[in-house]
Amino acid sequence: MNVWIAIIATAVGCYVVKLAGLLVPAGALERPLVRRLAALLPVALLAALTAQQTFAEGQTLVLDARAAGVAAAAVALVLRAPFLVVVAAAVLVTAGMRALGG
């Protein structure tokens, strides 16, 4: 029964968030600060998620093959490689490091 309570609570929460977004006046969304925050917030959240998934295992800081893959992706980005090349570089370096180090 606890699972159904969680599902219903999540559905209600999603509905309330969607409704709150629809009730915000359009003038408030057109302000330059709000527009800039709306553009930067997804990037910041994705960067935080990437950092947490790359450098944390439980509550411990780790440096392993994932960090090497992110470093390879960063180098590819600095070299202005296309997105698929960036992803391929990260995958190949991570897989290579895991194959070499276990």
Short mmCIF file of N, CA, C and O in Angstrom, two decimals:
data_model
loop_
_atom_site.label_atom_id
_atom_site.label_comp_id
_atom_site.label_asym_id
_atom_site.label_seq_id
_atom_site.Cartn_x
_atom_site.Cartn_y
_atom_site.Cartn_z
N MET A 1 0.82 -1.20 0.00
CA MET A 1 0.00 0.00 0.00
C MET A 1 0.86 1.26 0.00
O MET A 1 0.47 2.27 -0.55
N ASN A 2 2.04 1.21 0.60
CA ASN A 2 2.91 2.38 0.65
C ASN A 2 3.34 2.84 -0.74
O ASN A 2 3.52 4.03 -0.96
N VAL A 3 3.50 1.89 -1.66
CA VAL A 3 3.89 2.25 -3.02
C VAL A 3 2.80 3.08 -3.68
O VAL A 3 3.07 4.08 -4.35
N TRP A 4 1.55 2.69 -3.48
CA TRP A 4 0.44 3.44 -4.09
C TRP A 4 0.32 4.83 -3.48
O TRP A 4 -0.02 5.78 -4.19
N ILE A 5 0.58 4.95 -2.21
CA ILE A 5 0.56 6.28 -1.59
C ILE A 5 1.64 7.16 -2.21
O ILE A 5 1.39 8.33 -2.53
N ALA A 6 2.82 6.60 -2.43
CA ALA A 6 3.90 7.36 -3.05
C ALA A 6 3.55 7.75 -4.48
O ALA A 6 3.82 8.87 -4.91
N ILE A 7 2.94 6.84 -5.23
CA ILE A 7 2.56 7.13 -6.61
C ILE A 7 1.50 8.24 -6.65
O ILE A 7 1.60 9.19 -7.44
N ILE A 8 0.51 8.14 -5.81
CA ILE A 8 -0.55 9.16 -5.78
C ILE A 8 0.01 10.51 -5.33
O ILE A 8 -0.31 11.56 -5.91
N ALA A 9 0.87 10.51 -4.31
CA ALA A 9 1.46 11.76 -3.84
C ALA A 9 2.32 12.40 -4.92
O ALA A 9 2.30 13.62 -5.11
N THR A 10 3.05 11.58 -5.66
CA THR A 10 3.88 12.11 -6.74
C THR A 10 3.00 12.69 -7.86
O THR A 10 3.30 13.76 -8.40
N ALA A 11 1.93 12.01 -8.20
CA ALA A 11 1.03 12.50 -9.24
C ALA A 11 0.40 13.82 -8.82
O ALA A 11 0.32 14.77 -9.62
N VAL A 12 -0.05 13.91 -7.58
CA VAL A 12 -0.64 15.15 -7.09
C VAL A 12 0.41 16.27 -7.07
O VAL A 12 0.13 17.40 -7.47
N GLY A 13 1.62 15.94 -6.64
CA GLY A 13 2.69 16.94 -6.63
C GLY A 13 3.01 17.45 -8.02
O GLY A 13 3.20 18.66 -8.22
N CYS A 14 3.07 16.56 -8.99
CA CYS A 14 3.32 16.98 -10.38
C CYS A 14 2.21 17.88 -10.90
O CYS A 14 2.47 18.89 -11.57
N TYR A 15 0.97 17.54 -10.58
CA TYR A 15 -0.17 18.35 -10.99
C TYR A 15 -0.10 19.74 -10.37
O TYR A 15 -0.33 20.75 -11.04
N VAL A 16 0.25 19.81 -9.08
CA VAL A 16 0.33 21.11 -8.39
C VAL A 16 1.45 21.96 -8.99
O VAL A 16 1.27 23.17 -9.19
N VAL A 17 2.58 21.36 -9.30
CA VAL A 17 3.68 22.12 -9.90
C VAL A 17 3.27 22.63 -11.28
O VAL A 17 3.55 23.78 -11.63
N LYS A 18 2.62 21.80 -12.07
CA LYS A 18 2.15 22.22 -13.40
C LYS A 18 1.13 23.35 -13.27
O LYS A 18 1.19 24.34 -14.01
N LEU A 19 0.20 23.23 -12.33
CA LEU A 19 -0.80 24.26 -12.11
C LEU A 19 -0.15 25.57 -11.65
O LEU A 19 -0.53 26.65 -12.12
N ALA A 20 0.83 25.47 -10.78
CA ALA A 20 1.53 26.67 -10.31
C ALA A 20 2.23 27.38 -11.46
O ALA A 20 2.24 28.61 -11.54
N GLY A 21 2.80 26.60 -12.38
CA GLY A 21 3.45 27.20 -13.55
C GLY A 21 2.47 27.91 -14.45
O GLY A 21 2.78 28.95 -15.04
N LEU A 22 1.26 27.39 -14.56
CA LEU A 22 0.25 28.03 -15.40
C LEU A 22 -0.33 29.28 -14.75
O LEU A 22 -0.84 30.17 -15.44
N LEU A 23 -0.29 29.36 -13.42
CA LEU A 23 -0.86 30.50 -12.72
C LEU A 23 0.09 31.70 -12.61
O LEU A 23 -0.34 32.78 -12.22
N VAL A 24 1.36 31.51 -12.96
CA VAL A 24 2.32 32.62 -12.90
C VAL A 24 1.97 33.62 -14.01
O VAL A 24 1.80 33.24 -15.17
N PRO A 25 1.87 34.90 -13.68
CA PRO A 25 1.55 35.89 -14.72
C PRO A 25 2.64 35.97 -15.78
O PRO A 25 3.83 35.81 -15.49
N ALA A 26 2.24 36.21 -17.02
CA ALA A 26 3.19 36.25 -18.12
C ALA A 26 4.21 37.38 -17.93
O ALA A 26 5.37 37.24 -18.33
N GLY A 27 3.81 38.47 -17.32
CA GLY A 27 4.73 39.58 -17.09
C GLY A 27 5.90 39.21 -16.19
O GLY A 27 7.01 39.70 -16.36
N ALA A 28 5.65 38.32 -15.25
CA ALA A 28 6.72 37.89 -14.35
C ALA A 28 7.75 37.04 -15.08
O ALA A 28 8.93 37.06 -14.74
N LEU A 29 7.31 36.31 -16.10
CA LEU A 29 8.23 35.45 -16.84
C LEU A 29 9.05 36.20 -17.88
O LEU A 29 10.03 35.67 -18.39
N GLU A 30 8.66 37.42 -18.22
CA GLU A 30 9.36 38.20 -19.23
C GLU A 30 10.48 39.06 -18.67
O GLU A 30 11.19 39.71 -19.41
N ARG A 31 10.64 39.08 -17.37
CA ARG A 31 11.71 39.88 -16.77
C ARG A 31 13.07 39.30 -17.16
O ARG A 31 13.24 38.09 -17.25
N PRO A 32 14.06 40.17 -17.39
CA PRO A 32 15.37 39.68 -17.84
C PRO A 32 16.03 38.71 -16.85
O PRO A 32 16.64 37.72 -17.27
N LEU A 33 15.91 38.97 -15.57
CA LEU A 33 16.51 38.08 -14.58
C LEU A 33 15.88 36.69 -14.62
O LEU A 33 16.58 35.67 -14.59
N VAL A 34 14.58 36.63 -14.73
CA VAL A 34 13.88 35.34 -14.77
C VAL A 34 14.24 34.60 -16.05
O VAL A 34 14.48 33.38 -16.01
N ARG A 35 14.32 35.29 -17.16
CA ARG A 35 14.69 34.64 -18.43
C ARG A 35 16.11 34.08 -18.36
O ARG A 35 16.38 32.99 -18.83
N ARG A 36 17.03 34.85 -17.76
CA ARG A 36 18.41 34.40 -17.65
C ARG A 36 18.51 33.19 -16.71
O ARG A 36 19.22 32.22 -17.01
N LEU A 37 17.80 33.24 -15.59
CA LEU A 37 17.80 32.10 -14.67
C LEU A 37 17.19 30.86 -15.33
O LEU A 37 17.68 29.75 -15.14
N ALA A 38 16.13 31.05 -16.10
CA ALA A 38 15.49 29.92 -16.78
C ALA A 38 16.42 29.30 -17.81
O ALA A 38 16.38 28.09 -18.06
N ALA A 39 17.29 30.11 -18.41
CA ALA A 39 18.24 29.58 -19.39
C ALA A 39 19.41 28.87 -18.71
O ALA A 39 19.93 27.89 -19.24
N LEU A 40 19.82 29.33 -17.53
CA LEU A 40 21.00 28.77 -16.88
C LEU A 40 20.70 27.63 -15.92
O LEU A 40 21.57 26.80 -15.64
N LEU A 41 19.49 27.55 -15.41
CA LEU A 41 19.16 26.54 -14.41
C LEU A 41 19.32 25.10 -14.91
O LEU A 41 19.91 24.28 -14.21
N PRO A 42 18.85 24.75 -16.11
CA PRO A 42 19.06 23.37 -16.57
C PRO A 42 20.53 23.00 -16.70
O PRO A 42 20.92 21.88 -16.38
N VAL A 43 21.35 23.94 -17.13
CA VAL A 43 22.79 23.67 -17.26
C VAL A 43 23.40 23.42 -15.88
O VAL A 43 24.19 22.48 -15.70
N ALA A 44 23.04 24.22 -14.90
CA ALA A 44 23.57 24.04 -13.56
C ALA A 44 23.12 22.72 -12.95
O ALA A 44 23.92 22.00 -12.32
N LEU A 45 21.86 22.36 -13.15
CA LEU A 45 21.37 21.09 -12.61
C LEU A 45 22.04 19.89 -13.28
O LEU A 45 22.40 18.91 -12.62
N LEU A 46 22.24 19.97 -14.59
CA LEU A 46 22.91 18.88 -15.29
C LEU A 46 24.37 18.76 -14.86
O LEU A 46 24.88 17.65 -14.68
N ALA A 47 25.04 19.89 -14.66
CA ALA A 47 26.43 19.86 -14.19
C ALA A 47 26.52 19.25 -12.79
O ALA A 47 27.42 18.45 -12.51
N ALA A 48 25.60 19.60 -11.92
CA ALA A 48 25.60 19.05 -10.56
C ALA A 48 25.32 17.55 -10.59
O ALA A 48 25.98 16.78 -9.87
N LEU A 49 24.39 17.12 -11.42
CA LEU A 49 24.09 15.70 -11.53
C LEU A 49 25.29 14.93 -12.08
O LEU A 49 25.64 13.86 -11.58
N THR A 50 25.94 15.49 -13.09
CA THR A 50 27.13 14.85 -13.67
C THR A 50 28.24 14.74 -12.63
O THR A 50 28.87 13.69 -12.50
N ALA A 51 28.48 15.80 -11.89
CA ALA A 51 29.53 15.77 -10.87
C ALA A 51 29.21 14.74 -9.79
O ALA A 51 30.09 13.98 -9.37
N GLN A 52 27.97 14.68 -9.37
CA GLN A 52 27.59 13.74 -8.31
C GLN A 52 27.72 12.30 -8.81
O GLN A 52 28.21 11.44 -8.10
N GLN A 53 27.30 12.03 -10.02
CA GLN A 53 27.37 10.68 -10.55
C GLN A 53 28.80 10.26 -10.89
O GLN A 53 29.12 9.09 -10.91
N THR A 54 29.67 11.24 -11.17
CA THR A 54 31.04 10.94 -11.57
C THR A 54 31.96 10.76 -10.38
O THR A 54 32.79 9.85 -10.35
N PHE A 55 31.86 11.62 -9.40
CA PHE A 55 32.85 11.66 -8.34
C PHE A 55 32.37 11.13 -7.00
O PHE A 55 33.08 11.23 -6.01
N ALA A 56 31.17 10.57 -6.93
CA ALA A 56 30.65 10.09 -5.64
C ALA A 56 30.20 8.65 -5.76
O ALA A 56 29.65 8.23 -6.77
N GLU A 57 30.47 7.92 -4.71
CA GLU A 57 29.94 6.57 -4.59
C GLU A 57 29.45 6.45 -3.15
O GLU A 57 30.24 6.37 -2.22
N GLY A 58 28.15 6.49 -2.99
CA GLY A 58 27.59 6.59 -1.65
C GLY A 58 27.89 7.98 -1.12
O GLY A 58 27.53 8.98 -1.72
N GLN A 59 28.61 8.03 -0.01
CA GLN A 59 29.01 9.33 0.54
C GLN A 59 30.53 9.49 0.48
O GLN A 59 31.09 10.28 1.23
N THR A 60 31.17 8.77 -0.41
CA THR A 60 32.62 8.81 -0.55
C THR A 60 33.01 9.44 -1.87
O THR A 60 32.38 9.21 -2.90
N LEU A 61 34.07 10.23 -1.84
CA LEU A 61 34.62 10.82 -3.05
C LEU A 61 35.53 9.81 -3.72
O LEU A 61 36.42 9.25 -3.07
N VAL A 62 35.33 9.55 -5.01
CA VAL A 62 36.15 8.59 -5.74
C VAL A 62 36.65 9.19 -7.03
O VAL A 62 35.98 10.02 -7.65
N LEU A 63 37.84 8.79 -7.43
CA LEU A 63 38.39 9.13 -8.73
C LEU A 63 38.69 7.82 -9.44
O LEU A 63 39.61 7.10 -9.07
N ASP A 64 37.88 7.50 -10.44
CA ASP A 64 38.06 6.25 -11.16
C ASP A 64 37.93 6.50 -12.65
O ASP A 64 38.15 7.62 -13.13
N ALA A 65 37.54 5.48 -13.39
CA ALA A 65 37.45 5.59 -14.84
C ALA A 65 36.42 6.63 -15.29
O ALA A 65 36.57 7.24 -16.34
N ARG A 66 35.40 6.83 -14.47
CA ARG A 66 34.39 7.83 -14.84
C ARG A 66 34.99 9.23 -14.91
O ARG A 66 34.65 10.01 -15.81
N ALA A 67 35.89 9.54 -14.00
CA ALA A 67 36.53 10.85 -14.01
C ALA A 67 37.39 11.02 -15.26
O ALA A 67 37.42 12.10 -15.86
N ALA A 68 38.06 9.96 -15.67
CA ALA A 68 38.86 10.02 -16.90
C ALA A 68 37.96 10.25 -18.11
O ALA A 68 38.31 11.00 -19.03
N GLY A 69 36.80 9.63 -18.13
CA GLY A 69 35.85 9.83 -19.23
C GLY A 69 35.34 11.25 -19.29
O GLY A 69 35.23 11.85 -20.37
N VAL A 70 35.04 11.83 -18.13
CA VAL A 70 34.59 13.23 -18.10
C VAL A 70 35.71 14.15 -18.55
O VAL A 70 35.48 15.12 -19.28
N ALA A 71 36.95 13.84 -18.15
CA ALA A 71 38.09 14.65 -18.58
C ALA A 71 38.26 14.58 -20.10
O ALA A 71 38.53 15.59 -20.76
N ALA A 72 38.11 13.39 -20.67
CA ALA A 72 38.21 13.24 -22.12
C ALA A 72 37.11 14.02 -22.83
O ALA A 72 37.34 14.67 -23.86
N ALA A 73 35.90 14.00 -22.27
CA ALA A 73 34.80 14.77 -22.85
C ALA A 73 35.09 16.26 -22.77
O ALA A 73 34.80 17.01 -23.71
N ALA A 74 35.66 16.70 -21.66
CA ALA A 74 35.99 18.11 -21.50
C ALA A 74 37.03 18.54 -22.54
O ALA A 74 36.92 19.62 -23.13
N VAL A 75 38.03 17.70 -22.77
CA VAL A 75 39.04 18.01 -23.78
C VAL A 75 38.40 18.09 -25.16
O VAL A 75 38.69 19.00 -25.95
N ALA A 76 37.52 17.15 -25.45
CA ALA A 76 36.83 17.18 -26.75
C ALA A 76 35.97 18.43 -26.90
O ALA A 76 35.89 19.01 -27.99
N LEU A 77 35.36 18.86 -25.82
CA LEU A 77 34.56 20.09 -25.87
C LEU A 77 35.43 21.31 -26.11
O LEU A 77 35.06 22.22 -26.87
N VAL A 78 36.58 21.36 -25.45
CA VAL A 78 37.50 22.49 -25.64
C VAL A 78 37.97 22.54 -27.08
O VAL A 78 38.14 23.62 -27.66
N LEU A 79 38.15 21.37 -27.69
CA LEU A 79 38.57 21.31 -29.10
C LEU A 79 37.39 21.51 -30.05
O LEU A 79 37.56 21.39 -31.27
N ARG A 80 36.21 21.81 -29.51
CA ARG A 80 34.99 22.07 -30.28
C ARG A 80 34.58 20.90 -31.18
O ARG A 80 34.18 21.06 -32.32
N ALA A 81 34.68 19.70 -30.62
CA ALA A 81 34.25 18.51 -31.34
C ALA A 81 32.72 18.43 -31.36
O ALA A 81 32.07 18.96 -30.46
N PRO A 82 32.15 17.77 -32.34
CA PRO A 82 30.70 17.57 -32.35
C PRO A 82 30.25 16.73 -31.15
O PRO A 82 31.04 15.97 -30.57
N PHE A 83 28.98 16.83 -30.82
CA PHE A 83 28.46 16.18 -29.62
C PHE A 83 28.71 14.68 -29.63
O PHE A 83 29.11 14.10 -28.61
N LEU A 84 28.47 14.02 -30.75
CA LEU A 84 28.66 12.57 -30.80
C LEU A 84 30.12 12.19 -30.59
O LEU A 84 30.42 11.15 -29.99
N VAL A 85 31.04 13.01 -31.06
CA VAL A 85 32.46 12.76 -30.84
C VAL A 85 32.80 12.92 -29.36
O VAL A 85 33.58 12.15 -28.80
N VAL A 86 32.20 13.91 -28.72
CA VAL A 86 32.42 14.12 -27.27
C VAL A 86 31.95 12.89 -26.49
O VAL A 86 32.67 12.37 -25.63
N VAL A 87 30.75 12.41 -26.81
CA VAL A 87 30.22 11.24 -26.11
C VAL A 87 31.07 10.01 -26.41
O VAL A 87 31.40 9.23 -25.49
N ALA A 88 31.46 9.83 -27.66
CA ALA A 88 32.29 8.67 -28.02
C ALA A 88 33.64 8.72 -27.31
O ALA A 88 34.14 7.68 -26.83
N ALA A 89 34.24 9.89 -27.21
CA ALA A 89 35.52 10.01 -26.51
C ALA A 89 35.36 9.63 -25.04
O ALA A 89 36.19 8.88 -24.49
N ALA A 90 34.31 10.09 -24.41
CA ALA A 90 34.08 9.76 -23.00
C ALA A 90 33.86 8.26 -22.82
O ALA A 90 34.42 7.65 -21.90
N VAL A 91 33.08 7.67 -23.70
CA VAL A 91 32.80 6.23 -23.60
C VAL A 91 34.06 5.41 -23.82
O VAL A 91 34.36 4.48 -23.05
N LEU A 92 34.82 5.75 -24.84
CA LEU A 92 36.02 4.99 -25.14
C LEU A 92 37.07 5.09 -24.04
O LEU A 92 37.69 4.09 -23.67
N VAL A 93 37.28 6.29 -23.53
CA VAL A 93 38.26 6.45 -22.46
C VAL A 93 37.82 5.74 -21.20
O VAL A 93 38.62 5.05 -20.54
N THR A 94 36.54 5.85 -20.85
CA THR A 94 36.04 5.17 -19.66
C THR A 94 36.17 3.66 -19.81
O THR A 94 36.64 2.97 -18.89
N ALA A 95 35.77 3.14 -20.96
CA ALA A 95 35.87 1.68 -21.18
C ALA A 95 37.33 1.24 -21.19
O ALA A 95 37.66 0.18 -20.63
N GLY A 96 38.20 2.02 -21.80
CA GLY A 96 39.63 1.68 -21.81
C GLY A 96 40.23 1.66 -20.41
O GLY A 96 40.98 0.74 -20.06
N MET A 97 39.88 2.65 -19.61
CA MET A 97 40.40 2.71 -18.23
C MET A 97 39.89 1.53 -17.41
O MET A 97 40.63 0.95 -16.62
N ARG A 98 38.64 1.18 -17.60
CA ARG A 98 38.09 0.03 -16.85
C ARG A 98 38.72 -1.27 -17.31
O ARG A 98 38.94 -2.18 -16.51
N ALA A 99 38.99 -1.38 -18.61
CA ALA A 99 39.64 -2.60 -19.12
C ALA A 99 41.07 -2.72 -18.59
O ALA A 99 41.52 -3.83 -18.27
N LEU A 100 41.76 -1.61 -18.48
CA LEU A 100 43.14 -1.64 -17.99
C LEU A 100 43.23 -1.81 -16.47
O LEU A 100 44.10 -2.51 -15.97
N GLY A 101 42.31 -1.16 -15.76
CA GLY A 101 42.40 -1.16 -14.31
C GLY A 101 41.44 -2.09 -13.61
O GLY A 101 41.49 -2.21 -12.39
N GLY A 102 40.56 -2.69 -14.32
CA GLY A 102 39.64 -3.61 -13.66
C GLY A 102 38.38 -2.98 -13.38
O GLY A 102 37.61 -2.69 -12.70
#
